Coordinates of C-alpha atoms in Angstrom, one line a residue:
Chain A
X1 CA 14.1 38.0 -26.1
X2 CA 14.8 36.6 -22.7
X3 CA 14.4 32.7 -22.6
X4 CA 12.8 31.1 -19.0
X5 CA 11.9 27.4 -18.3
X6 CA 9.0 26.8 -15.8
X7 CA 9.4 23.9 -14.0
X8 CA 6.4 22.6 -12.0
X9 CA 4.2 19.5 -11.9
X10 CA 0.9 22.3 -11.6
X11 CA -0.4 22.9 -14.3
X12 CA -2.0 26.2 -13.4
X13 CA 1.3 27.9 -12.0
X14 CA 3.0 26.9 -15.5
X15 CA 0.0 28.5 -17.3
X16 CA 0.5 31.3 -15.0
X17 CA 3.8 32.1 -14.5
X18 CA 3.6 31.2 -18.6
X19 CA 0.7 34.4 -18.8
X20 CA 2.5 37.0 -16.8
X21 CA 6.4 36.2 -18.9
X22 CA 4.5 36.4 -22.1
X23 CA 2.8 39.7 -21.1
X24 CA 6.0 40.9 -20.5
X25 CA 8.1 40.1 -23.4
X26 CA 9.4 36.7 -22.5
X27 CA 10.0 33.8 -24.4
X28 CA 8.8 30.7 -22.1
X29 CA 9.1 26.8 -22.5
X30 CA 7.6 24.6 -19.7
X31 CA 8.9 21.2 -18.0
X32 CA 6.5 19.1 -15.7
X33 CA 9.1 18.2 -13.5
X34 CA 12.7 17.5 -12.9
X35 CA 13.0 14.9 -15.5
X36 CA 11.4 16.7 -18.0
X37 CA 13.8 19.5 -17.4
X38 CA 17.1 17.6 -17.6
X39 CA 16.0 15.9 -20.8
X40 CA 14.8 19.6 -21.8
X41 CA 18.5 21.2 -21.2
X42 CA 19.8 18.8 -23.5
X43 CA 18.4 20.5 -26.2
X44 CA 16.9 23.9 -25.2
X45 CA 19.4 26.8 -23.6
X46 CA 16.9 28.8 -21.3
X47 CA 18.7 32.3 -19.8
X48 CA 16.5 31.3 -16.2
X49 CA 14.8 28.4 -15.0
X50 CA 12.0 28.9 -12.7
X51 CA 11.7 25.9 -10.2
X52 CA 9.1 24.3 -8.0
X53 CA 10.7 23.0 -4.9
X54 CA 8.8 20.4 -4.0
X55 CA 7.8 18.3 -6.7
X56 CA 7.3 14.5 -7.3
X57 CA 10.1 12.6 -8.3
X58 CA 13.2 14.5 -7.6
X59 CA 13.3 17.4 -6.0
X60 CA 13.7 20.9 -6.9
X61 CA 16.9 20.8 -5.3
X62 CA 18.0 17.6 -6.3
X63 CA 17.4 18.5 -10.0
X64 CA 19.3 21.7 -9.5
X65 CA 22.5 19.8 -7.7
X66 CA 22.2 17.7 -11.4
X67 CA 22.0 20.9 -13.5
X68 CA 25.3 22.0 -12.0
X69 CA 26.8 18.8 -12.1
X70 CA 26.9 18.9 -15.6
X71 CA 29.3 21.0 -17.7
X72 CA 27.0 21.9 -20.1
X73 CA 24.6 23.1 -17.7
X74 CA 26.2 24.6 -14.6
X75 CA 26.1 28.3 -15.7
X76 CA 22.1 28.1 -16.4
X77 CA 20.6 30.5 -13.4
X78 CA 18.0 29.0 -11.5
X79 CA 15.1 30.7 -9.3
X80 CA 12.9 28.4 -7.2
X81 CA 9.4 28.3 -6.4
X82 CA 8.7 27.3 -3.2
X83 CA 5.0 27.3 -1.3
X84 CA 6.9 26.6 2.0
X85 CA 7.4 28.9 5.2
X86 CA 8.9 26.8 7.1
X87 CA 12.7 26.7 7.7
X88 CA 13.4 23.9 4.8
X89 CA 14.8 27.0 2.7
X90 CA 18.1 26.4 3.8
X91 CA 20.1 29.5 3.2
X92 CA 23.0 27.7 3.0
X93 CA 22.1 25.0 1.0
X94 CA 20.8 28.1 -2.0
X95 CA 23.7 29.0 -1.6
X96 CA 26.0 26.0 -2.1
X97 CA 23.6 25.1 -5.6
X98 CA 23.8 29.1 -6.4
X99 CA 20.4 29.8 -7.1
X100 CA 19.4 33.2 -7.3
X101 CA 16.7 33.6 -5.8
X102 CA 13.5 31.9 -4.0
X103 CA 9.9 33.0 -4.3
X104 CA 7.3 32.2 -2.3
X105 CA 4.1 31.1 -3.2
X106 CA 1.4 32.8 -4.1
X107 CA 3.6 35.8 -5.4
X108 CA 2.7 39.6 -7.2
X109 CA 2.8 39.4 -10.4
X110 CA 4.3 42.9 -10.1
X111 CA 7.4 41.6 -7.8
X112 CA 7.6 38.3 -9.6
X113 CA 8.4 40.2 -12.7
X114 CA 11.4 42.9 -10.9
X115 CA 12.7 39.4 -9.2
X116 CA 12.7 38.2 -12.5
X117 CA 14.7 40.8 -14.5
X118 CA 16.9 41.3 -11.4
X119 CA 18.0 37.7 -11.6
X120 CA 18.6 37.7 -15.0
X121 CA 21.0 40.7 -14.9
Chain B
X1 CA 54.0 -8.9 99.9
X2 CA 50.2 -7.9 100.1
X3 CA 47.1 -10.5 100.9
X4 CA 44.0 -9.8 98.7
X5 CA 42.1 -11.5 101.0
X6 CA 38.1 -10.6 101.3
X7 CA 37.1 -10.2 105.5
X8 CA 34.5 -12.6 104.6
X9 CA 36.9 -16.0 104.0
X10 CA 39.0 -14.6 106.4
X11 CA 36.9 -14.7 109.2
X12 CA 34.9 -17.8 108.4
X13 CA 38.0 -19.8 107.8
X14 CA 40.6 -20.2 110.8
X15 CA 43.2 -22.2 109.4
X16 CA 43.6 -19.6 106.7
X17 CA 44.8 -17.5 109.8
X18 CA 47.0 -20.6 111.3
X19 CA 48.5 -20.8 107.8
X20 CA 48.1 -18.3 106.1
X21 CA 50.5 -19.2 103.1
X22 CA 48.4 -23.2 102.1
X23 CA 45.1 -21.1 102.5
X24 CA 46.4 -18.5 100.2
X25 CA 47.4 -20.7 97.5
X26 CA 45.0 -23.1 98.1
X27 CA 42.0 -20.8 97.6
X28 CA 43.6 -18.9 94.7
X29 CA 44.1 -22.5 92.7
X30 CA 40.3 -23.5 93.4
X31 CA 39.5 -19.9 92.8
X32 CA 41.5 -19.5 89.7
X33 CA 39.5 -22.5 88.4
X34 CA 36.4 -21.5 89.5
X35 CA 36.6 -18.3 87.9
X36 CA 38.0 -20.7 84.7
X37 CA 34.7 -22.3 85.2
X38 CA 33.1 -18.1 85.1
X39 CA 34.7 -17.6 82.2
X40 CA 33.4 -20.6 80.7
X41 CA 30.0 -20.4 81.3
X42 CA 30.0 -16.6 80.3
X43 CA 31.7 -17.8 76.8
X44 CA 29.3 -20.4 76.6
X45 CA 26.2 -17.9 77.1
X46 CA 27.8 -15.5 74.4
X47 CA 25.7 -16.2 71.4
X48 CA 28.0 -15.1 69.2
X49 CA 31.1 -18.1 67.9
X50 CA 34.5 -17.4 69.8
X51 CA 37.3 -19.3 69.4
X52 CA 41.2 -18.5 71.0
X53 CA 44.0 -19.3 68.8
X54 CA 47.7 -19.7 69.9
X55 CA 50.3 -18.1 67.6
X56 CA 50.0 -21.3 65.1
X57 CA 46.1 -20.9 64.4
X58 CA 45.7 -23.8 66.5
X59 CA 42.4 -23.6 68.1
X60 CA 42.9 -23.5 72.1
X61 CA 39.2 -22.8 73.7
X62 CA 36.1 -22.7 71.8
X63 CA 32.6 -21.9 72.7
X64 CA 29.5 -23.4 72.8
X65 CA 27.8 -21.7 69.8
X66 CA 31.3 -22.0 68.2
X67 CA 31.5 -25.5 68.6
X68 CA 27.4 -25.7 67.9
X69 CA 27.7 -24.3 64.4
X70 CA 30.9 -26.3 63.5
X71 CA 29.1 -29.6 64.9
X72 CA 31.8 -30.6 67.0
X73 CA 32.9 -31.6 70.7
X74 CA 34.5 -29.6 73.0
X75 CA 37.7 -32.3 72.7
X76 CA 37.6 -32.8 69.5
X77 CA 37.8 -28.9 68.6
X78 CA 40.8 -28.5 70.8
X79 CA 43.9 -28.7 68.6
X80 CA 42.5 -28.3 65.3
X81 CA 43.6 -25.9 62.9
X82 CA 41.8 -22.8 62.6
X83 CA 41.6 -23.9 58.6
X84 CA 40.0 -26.6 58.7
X85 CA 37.2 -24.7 60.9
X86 CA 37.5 -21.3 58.8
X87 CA 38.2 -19.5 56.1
X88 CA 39.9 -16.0 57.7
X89 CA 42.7 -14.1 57.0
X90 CA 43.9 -14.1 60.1
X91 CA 47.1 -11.1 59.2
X92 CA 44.1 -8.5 58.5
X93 CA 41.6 -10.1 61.2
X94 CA 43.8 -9.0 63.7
X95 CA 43.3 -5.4 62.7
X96 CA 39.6 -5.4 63.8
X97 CA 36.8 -6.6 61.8
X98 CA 37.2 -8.8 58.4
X99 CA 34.8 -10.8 57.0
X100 CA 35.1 -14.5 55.9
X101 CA 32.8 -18.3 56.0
X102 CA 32.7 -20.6 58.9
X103 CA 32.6 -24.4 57.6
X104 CA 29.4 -25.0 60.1
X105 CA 27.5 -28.3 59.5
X106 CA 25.1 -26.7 57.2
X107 CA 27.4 -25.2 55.3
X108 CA 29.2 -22.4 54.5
X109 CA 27.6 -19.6 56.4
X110 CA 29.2 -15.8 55.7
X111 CA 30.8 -14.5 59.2
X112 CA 32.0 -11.4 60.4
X113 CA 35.4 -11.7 62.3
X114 CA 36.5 -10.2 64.9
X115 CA 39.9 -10.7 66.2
X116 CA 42.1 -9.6 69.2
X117 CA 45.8 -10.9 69.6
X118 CA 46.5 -11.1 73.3
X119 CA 49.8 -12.3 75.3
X120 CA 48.4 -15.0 78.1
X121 CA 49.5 -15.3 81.6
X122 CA 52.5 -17.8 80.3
X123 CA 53.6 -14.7 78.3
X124 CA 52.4 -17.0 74.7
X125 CA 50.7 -15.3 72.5
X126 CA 47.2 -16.1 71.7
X127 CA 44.4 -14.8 69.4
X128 CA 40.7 -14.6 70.6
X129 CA 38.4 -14.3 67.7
X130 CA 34.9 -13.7 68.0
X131 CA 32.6 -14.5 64.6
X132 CA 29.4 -13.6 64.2
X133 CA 27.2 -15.1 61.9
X134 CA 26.0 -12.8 58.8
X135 CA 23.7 -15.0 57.1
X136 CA 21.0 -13.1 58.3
X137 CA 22.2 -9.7 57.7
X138 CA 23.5 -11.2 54.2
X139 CA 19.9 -12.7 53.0
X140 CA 18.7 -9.0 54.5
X141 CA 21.5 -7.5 52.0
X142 CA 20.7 -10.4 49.2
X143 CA 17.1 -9.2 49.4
X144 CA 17.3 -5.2 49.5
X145 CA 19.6 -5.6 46.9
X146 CA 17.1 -8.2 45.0
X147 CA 14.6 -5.4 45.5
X148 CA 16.5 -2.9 44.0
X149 CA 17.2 -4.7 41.5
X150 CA 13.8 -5.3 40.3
X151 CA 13.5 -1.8 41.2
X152 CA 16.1 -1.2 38.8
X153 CA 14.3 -3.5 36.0
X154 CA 10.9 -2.0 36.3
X155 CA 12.5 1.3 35.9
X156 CA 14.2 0.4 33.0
X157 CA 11.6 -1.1 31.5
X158 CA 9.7 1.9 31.9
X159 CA 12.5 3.9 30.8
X160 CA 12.5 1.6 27.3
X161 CA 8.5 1.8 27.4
X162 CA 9.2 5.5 27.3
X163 CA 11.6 6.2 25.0
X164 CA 9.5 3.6 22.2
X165 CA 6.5 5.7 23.0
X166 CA 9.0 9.0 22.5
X167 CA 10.2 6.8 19.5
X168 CA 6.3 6.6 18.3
X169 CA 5.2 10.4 19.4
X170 CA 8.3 11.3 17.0
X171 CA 7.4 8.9 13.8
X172 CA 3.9 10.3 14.8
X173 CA 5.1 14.2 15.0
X174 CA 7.3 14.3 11.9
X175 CA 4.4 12.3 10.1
X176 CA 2.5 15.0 11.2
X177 CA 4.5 17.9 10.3
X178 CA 5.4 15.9 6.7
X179 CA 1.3 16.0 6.1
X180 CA 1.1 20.0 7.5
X181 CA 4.1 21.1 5.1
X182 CA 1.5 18.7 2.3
X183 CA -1.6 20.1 3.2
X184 CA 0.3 23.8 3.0
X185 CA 1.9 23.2 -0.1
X186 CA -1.5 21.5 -1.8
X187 CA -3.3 24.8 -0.1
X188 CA -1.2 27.5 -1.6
X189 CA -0.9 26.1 -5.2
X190 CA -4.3 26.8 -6.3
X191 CA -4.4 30.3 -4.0
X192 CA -1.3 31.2 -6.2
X193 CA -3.1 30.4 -9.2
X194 CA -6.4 32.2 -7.8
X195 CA -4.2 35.0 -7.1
X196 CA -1.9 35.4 -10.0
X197 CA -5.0 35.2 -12.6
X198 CA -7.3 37.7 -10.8
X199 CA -4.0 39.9 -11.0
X200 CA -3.5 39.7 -14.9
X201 CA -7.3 39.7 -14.9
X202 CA -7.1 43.2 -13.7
X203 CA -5.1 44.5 -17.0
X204 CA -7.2 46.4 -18.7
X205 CA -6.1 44.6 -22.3
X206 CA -6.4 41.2 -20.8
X207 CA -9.7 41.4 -19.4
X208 CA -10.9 43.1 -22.9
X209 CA -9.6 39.6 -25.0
X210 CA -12.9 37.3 -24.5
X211 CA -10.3 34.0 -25.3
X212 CA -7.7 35.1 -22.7
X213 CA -10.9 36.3 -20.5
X214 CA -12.6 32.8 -20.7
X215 CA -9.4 30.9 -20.3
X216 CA -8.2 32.6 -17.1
X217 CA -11.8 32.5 -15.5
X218 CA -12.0 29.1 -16.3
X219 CA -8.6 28.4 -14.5
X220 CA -9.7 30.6 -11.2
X221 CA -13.2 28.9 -11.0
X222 CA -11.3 25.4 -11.5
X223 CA -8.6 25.9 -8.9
X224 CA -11.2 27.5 -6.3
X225 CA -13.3 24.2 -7.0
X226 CA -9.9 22.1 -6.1
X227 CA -9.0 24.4 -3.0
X228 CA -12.9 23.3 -1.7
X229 CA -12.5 20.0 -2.1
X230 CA -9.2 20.1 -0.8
X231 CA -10.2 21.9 2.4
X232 CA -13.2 19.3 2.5
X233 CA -11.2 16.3 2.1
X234 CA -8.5 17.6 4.7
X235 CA -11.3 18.4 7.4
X236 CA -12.4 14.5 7.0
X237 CA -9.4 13.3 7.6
X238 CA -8.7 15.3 10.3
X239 CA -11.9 14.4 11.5
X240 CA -11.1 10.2 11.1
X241 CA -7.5 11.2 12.7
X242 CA -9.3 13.0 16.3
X243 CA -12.0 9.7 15.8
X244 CA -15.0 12.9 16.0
X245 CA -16.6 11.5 12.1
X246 CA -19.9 11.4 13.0
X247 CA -21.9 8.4 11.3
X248 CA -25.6 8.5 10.5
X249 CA -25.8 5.1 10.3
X250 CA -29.5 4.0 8.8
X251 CA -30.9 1.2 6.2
X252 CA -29.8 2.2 2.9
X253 CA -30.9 0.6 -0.3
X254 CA -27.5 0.3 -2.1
X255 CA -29.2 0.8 -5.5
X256 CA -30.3 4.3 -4.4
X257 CA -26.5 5.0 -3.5
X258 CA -25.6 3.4 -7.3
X259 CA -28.4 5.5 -9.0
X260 CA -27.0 8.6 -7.2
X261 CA -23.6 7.5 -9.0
X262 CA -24.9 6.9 -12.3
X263 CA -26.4 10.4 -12.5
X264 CA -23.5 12.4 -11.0
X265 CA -20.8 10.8 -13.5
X266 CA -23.2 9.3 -16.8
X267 CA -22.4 12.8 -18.3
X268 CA -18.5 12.6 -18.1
X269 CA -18.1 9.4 -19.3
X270 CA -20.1 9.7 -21.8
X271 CA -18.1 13.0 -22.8
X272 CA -15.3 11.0 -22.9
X273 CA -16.6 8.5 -25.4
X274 CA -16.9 5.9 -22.1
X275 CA -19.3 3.5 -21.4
X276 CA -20.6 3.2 -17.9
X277 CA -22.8 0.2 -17.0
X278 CA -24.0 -0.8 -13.6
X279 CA -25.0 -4.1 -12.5
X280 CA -26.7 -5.0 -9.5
X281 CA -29.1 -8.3 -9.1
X282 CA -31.8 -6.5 -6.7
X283 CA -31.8 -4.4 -3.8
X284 CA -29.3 -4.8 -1.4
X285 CA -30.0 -3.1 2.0
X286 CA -26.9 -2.2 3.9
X287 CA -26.7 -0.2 7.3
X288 CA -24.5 2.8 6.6
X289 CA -23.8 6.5 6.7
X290 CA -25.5 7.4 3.0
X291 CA -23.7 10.3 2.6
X292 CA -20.2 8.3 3.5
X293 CA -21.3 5.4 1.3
X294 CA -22.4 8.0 -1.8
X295 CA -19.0 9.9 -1.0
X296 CA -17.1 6.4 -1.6
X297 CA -18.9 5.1 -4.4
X298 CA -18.6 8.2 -6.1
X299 CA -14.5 8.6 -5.7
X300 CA -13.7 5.2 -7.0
X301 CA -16.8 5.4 -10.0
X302 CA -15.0 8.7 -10.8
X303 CA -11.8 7.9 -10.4
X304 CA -12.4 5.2 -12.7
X305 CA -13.5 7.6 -15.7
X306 CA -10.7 10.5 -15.0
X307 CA -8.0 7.8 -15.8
X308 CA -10.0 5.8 -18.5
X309 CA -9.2 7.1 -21.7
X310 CA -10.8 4.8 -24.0
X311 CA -13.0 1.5 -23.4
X312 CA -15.7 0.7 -20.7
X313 CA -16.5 1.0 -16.8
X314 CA -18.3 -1.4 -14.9
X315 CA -20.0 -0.6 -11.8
X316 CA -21.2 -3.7 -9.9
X317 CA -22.9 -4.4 -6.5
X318 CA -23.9 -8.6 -5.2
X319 CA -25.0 -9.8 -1.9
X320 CA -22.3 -12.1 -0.6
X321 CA -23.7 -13.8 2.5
X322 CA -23.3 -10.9 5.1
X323 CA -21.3 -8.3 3.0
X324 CA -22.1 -6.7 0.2
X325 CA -19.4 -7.1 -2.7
X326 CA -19.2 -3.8 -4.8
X327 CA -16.3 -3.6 -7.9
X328 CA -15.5 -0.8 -9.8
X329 CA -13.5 -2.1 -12.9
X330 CA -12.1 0.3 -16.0
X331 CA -10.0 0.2 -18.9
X332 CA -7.6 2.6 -18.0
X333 CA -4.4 3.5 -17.6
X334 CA -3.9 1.2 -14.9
X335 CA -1.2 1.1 -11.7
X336 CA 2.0 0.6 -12.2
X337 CA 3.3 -2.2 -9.9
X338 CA 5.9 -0.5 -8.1
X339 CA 2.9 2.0 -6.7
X340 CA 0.9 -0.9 -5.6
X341 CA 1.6 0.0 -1.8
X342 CA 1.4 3.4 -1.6
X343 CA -1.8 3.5 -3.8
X344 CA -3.7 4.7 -0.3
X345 CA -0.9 6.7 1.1
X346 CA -2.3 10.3 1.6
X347 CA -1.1 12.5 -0.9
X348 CA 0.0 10.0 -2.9
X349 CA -0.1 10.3 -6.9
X350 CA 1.3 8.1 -9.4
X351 CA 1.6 10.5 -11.9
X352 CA 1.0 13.9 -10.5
X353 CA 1.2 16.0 -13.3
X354 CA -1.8 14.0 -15.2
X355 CA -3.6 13.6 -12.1
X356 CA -3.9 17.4 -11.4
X357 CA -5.0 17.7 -14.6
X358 CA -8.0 15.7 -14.4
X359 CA -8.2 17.3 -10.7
X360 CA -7.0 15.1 -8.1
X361 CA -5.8 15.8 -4.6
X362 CA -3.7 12.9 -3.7
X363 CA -6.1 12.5 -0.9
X364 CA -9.2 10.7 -2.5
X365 CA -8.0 7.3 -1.8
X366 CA -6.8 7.5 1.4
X367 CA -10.0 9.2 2.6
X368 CA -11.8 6.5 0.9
X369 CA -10.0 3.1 2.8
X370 CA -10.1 5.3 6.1
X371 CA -14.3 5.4 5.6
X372 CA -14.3 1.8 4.5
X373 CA -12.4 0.9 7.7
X374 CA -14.8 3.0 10.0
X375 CA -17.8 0.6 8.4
X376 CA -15.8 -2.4 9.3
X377 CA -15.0 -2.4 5.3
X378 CA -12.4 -3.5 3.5
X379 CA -11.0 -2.8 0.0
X380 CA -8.5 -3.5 -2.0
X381 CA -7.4 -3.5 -6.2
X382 CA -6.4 -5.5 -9.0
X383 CA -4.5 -3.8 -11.9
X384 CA -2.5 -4.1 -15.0
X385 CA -0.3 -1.5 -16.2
X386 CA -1.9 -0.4 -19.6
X387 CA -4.7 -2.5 -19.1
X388 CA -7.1 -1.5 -16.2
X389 CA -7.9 -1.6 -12.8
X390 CA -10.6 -3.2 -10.8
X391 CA -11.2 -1.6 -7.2
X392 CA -12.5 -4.1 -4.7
X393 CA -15.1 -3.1 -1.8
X394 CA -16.6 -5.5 0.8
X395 CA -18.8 -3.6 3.4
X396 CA -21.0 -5.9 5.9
X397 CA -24.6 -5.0 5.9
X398 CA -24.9 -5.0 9.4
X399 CA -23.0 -1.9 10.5
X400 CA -20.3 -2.9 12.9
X401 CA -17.8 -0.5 14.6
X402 CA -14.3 -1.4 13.5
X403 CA -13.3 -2.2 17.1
X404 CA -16.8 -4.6 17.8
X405 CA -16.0 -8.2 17.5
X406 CA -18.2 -10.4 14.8
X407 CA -20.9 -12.0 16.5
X408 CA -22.4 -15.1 15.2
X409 CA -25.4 -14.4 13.8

């Protein structure tokens, strides 16, 4: 079974993203934000992280540049959440922090799911 | 030899014909220095200075306005050194005109020379310079260039009034663009969640489990209730930001608006295990926008329960001269210092994570001061980490716009 970590201050997108992964077959743990989720890597292994961008606190992005900072944690793939249309998706900067993928908010369950599965491969 | 002799003296003067050589020299010597005399009465009627220098500088002839402006007699000019009258470089004045001072009585005044190096009759050579004064074309110059230069200052005061108000319009902008990425993000959240729960509500096996049912109803109905408010609380501040909040302002009995309070919130904190008391001395009439003043009382009262675990809230409302003096003090969780000023900042949460949960916006606040301040208002907070916080509210009774000035009475 498949291990994801949710990462997002909401409440209601952890419980959902938390709803459609365990329909599916997934095993999910949830962080509140990037905090939580660096003190939750210290222990937990997850095969994909889901991330909010914009959270309080630091960043989506700013947690991810510490995830890869750290040997123990540089492999873990990483997907981010992200609510925004405007052009603060950097391309580039993904890129440079290797995250597989970005999906925007609200999503298909559907295509959240095949995003999902096709990051993990 | 030739005789230049006009028929006029000729034939008026008979020894001229008896000897014609005395006549001839005789009449070119009292010619020669009457035409000396021409010559210096058409120098002399020149208003510009001229002055004739022999090959040493040494000043040789001088004219009236020359000698005017330099305060000295014809004698005593003759023989002086064009230094001591001048300052003039004489190797580039002879090339036409140069510019230099005169040493005149009052002063220095700036003079345009003009110099022309002649050979005399005696075969010397001999400098004729002509200097015009320049002090009025100078104070002409002095002042066009004056002019410009204030021209130059008002422009570029302009030009750093612009670029602060370019400075401002950007501050203004990116604040503007940092609240519309806000607003979008704070928008889209709870549409996600609308969306991604009617989706799994649509699975036939889902929708059949009453627990799972139940739970992901409750979410959608909660998260629709938030994306109301939300769109509620953004169209006031937009309306506070364009200045179009309309007040109905009218006499209110401020322990109508407290009643209305009391029964909108009893239920929750009484849920919670809370105990909500309000205190007010009598009636208190205050001129304000009842729905504005129900709309305040009730975000602070509320606020007061959602981050009040355990303990009390006290709800209290006293005539202070002209204000009114309203408190909302809990026994909550309190504000961490280091949040003290952003505590009104739009979108601003101290703890996001448990203030979604108990359904906050991040905008409550800042909609809150934004009112107070249209009703001339002013509030402000005491708190102790751990402890509790008291919010603070004084509104005048008398409505006042925030830009009228206090009157006495």
């Amino acid at each position: 079974m498949k291990k994801i970590m949710v990462v997002d201050d909401e409440e209601s997108m952890r419980e959902l993203i938390r709803a459609i992964m365990e329909t599916s077959g997934y095993s999910v743990t949830t962080a509140v934000d990037g905090n939580d989720c660096i003190e939750k890597l210290r222990k937990e292994k997850p095969d994909l992280v889901i991330m909010d961008m914009m959270m309080p606190g630091m960043t989506g992005k700013e947690t991810v540049e510490k995830i890869r900072s750290n040997p123990k944690t540089r492999d873990i793939k990483v997907m981010f959440l992200t609510v925004t249309t405007f052009s603060d998706i950097r391309k580039d900067e993904i890129k440079k922090l290797t995250v597989s993928d970005y999906v925007l908010k609200p999503f298909d369950n559907e295509d959240f799911l095949k995003r999902v599965s096709k990051a993990l491969k | 030899m030739t005789l230049a002799i006009s028929p006029r003296i000729a034939s008026s003067n008979l020894s001229g014909i008896l000897s014609l050589d005395s006549i001839k020299s005789a009449d070119r010597s009292k010619r020669a220095s009457r035409f000396g005399e021409y010559v210096e009465s058409i120098l002399d009627s020149i208003p510009d200075m001229i002055l004739v220098v022999d090959s040493e500088n040494t000043i040789i002839k001088s004219n009236d306005s020359a000698r005017k402006a330099l305060g000295l007699a014809k004698d005593d000019i003759s023989g002086m050194h064009l230094n001591a009258v001048a300052d003039i470089d004489m190797g580039k004045a002879s090339h036409g005109s140069v510019p230099g001072t005169i040493k005149s009585v009052s002063g220095q005044i700036p003079t345009v020379f003009w110099a022309k190096r002649i050979t005399d009759m005696q075969g010397e050579q001999c400098t004729i310079i002509v200097a015009k004064d320049d002090s009025g074309m100078a104070t002409e110059l002095k002042k066009k260039i004056d002019d410009l230069n204030s021209s130059y200052s008002q422009l570029f005061g302009y030009k750093e009034m612009m670029e602060e108000s370019y400075e401002e319009f950007k501050k203004v902008s990116k604040k503007k663009d940092e609240f519309v990425s806000m607003v979008a993000h704070e928008l889209k959240t709870p549409l996600a969640a609308i969306h991604g729960f009617s989706e799994l509500l649509k699975n036939e096996k889902v929708f059949s489990d009453p627990k799972t049912r139940e739970k992901y109803l409750g979410i959608t109905i909660r998260e629709t209730e938030r994306l109301n408010r939300l769109v509620s609380q953004i169209l006031d501040l937009s309306r506070i930001d364009l200045g179009t909040m309309n007040l109905n302002i009218e006499r209110i009995d401020f322990s109508e608006i407290l009643k209305i309070a009391d029964e909108n919130i009893r239920q929750r904190a009484e849920a919670k295990g809370l105990s909500l008391e309000f205190q007010i001395d009598r009636s208190i009439f205050i001129e304000s926008d009842k729905e504005r003043l129900i709309q305040i009382v009730l975000n602070l009262v509320d606020n007061a329960v959602k981050y009040t675990e355990h303990g009390s809230i006290l709800v209290s409302a006293k005539a202070d001269g002209t204000d009114i003096m309203f408190s909302v003090s809990d026994t909550g969780v309190g504000i961490p210092e280091e949040h003290f000023n952003k505590i009104f900042t739009r979108f601003y949460e101290v703890d996001s994570s448990f203030s979604r949960k108990v359904g906050g916006t991040g905008l409550g606040l800042s909609i809150v001061k934004e009112i107070v301040e249209l009703f001339s208002g002013k509030i402000w907070f005491e708190s102790k980490y751990g402890k509790g916080t008291t919010f603070f509210l004084r509104l005048p009774v008398k409505y006042r716009r925030p830009d009228e000035k206090i009157t006495g009475n």
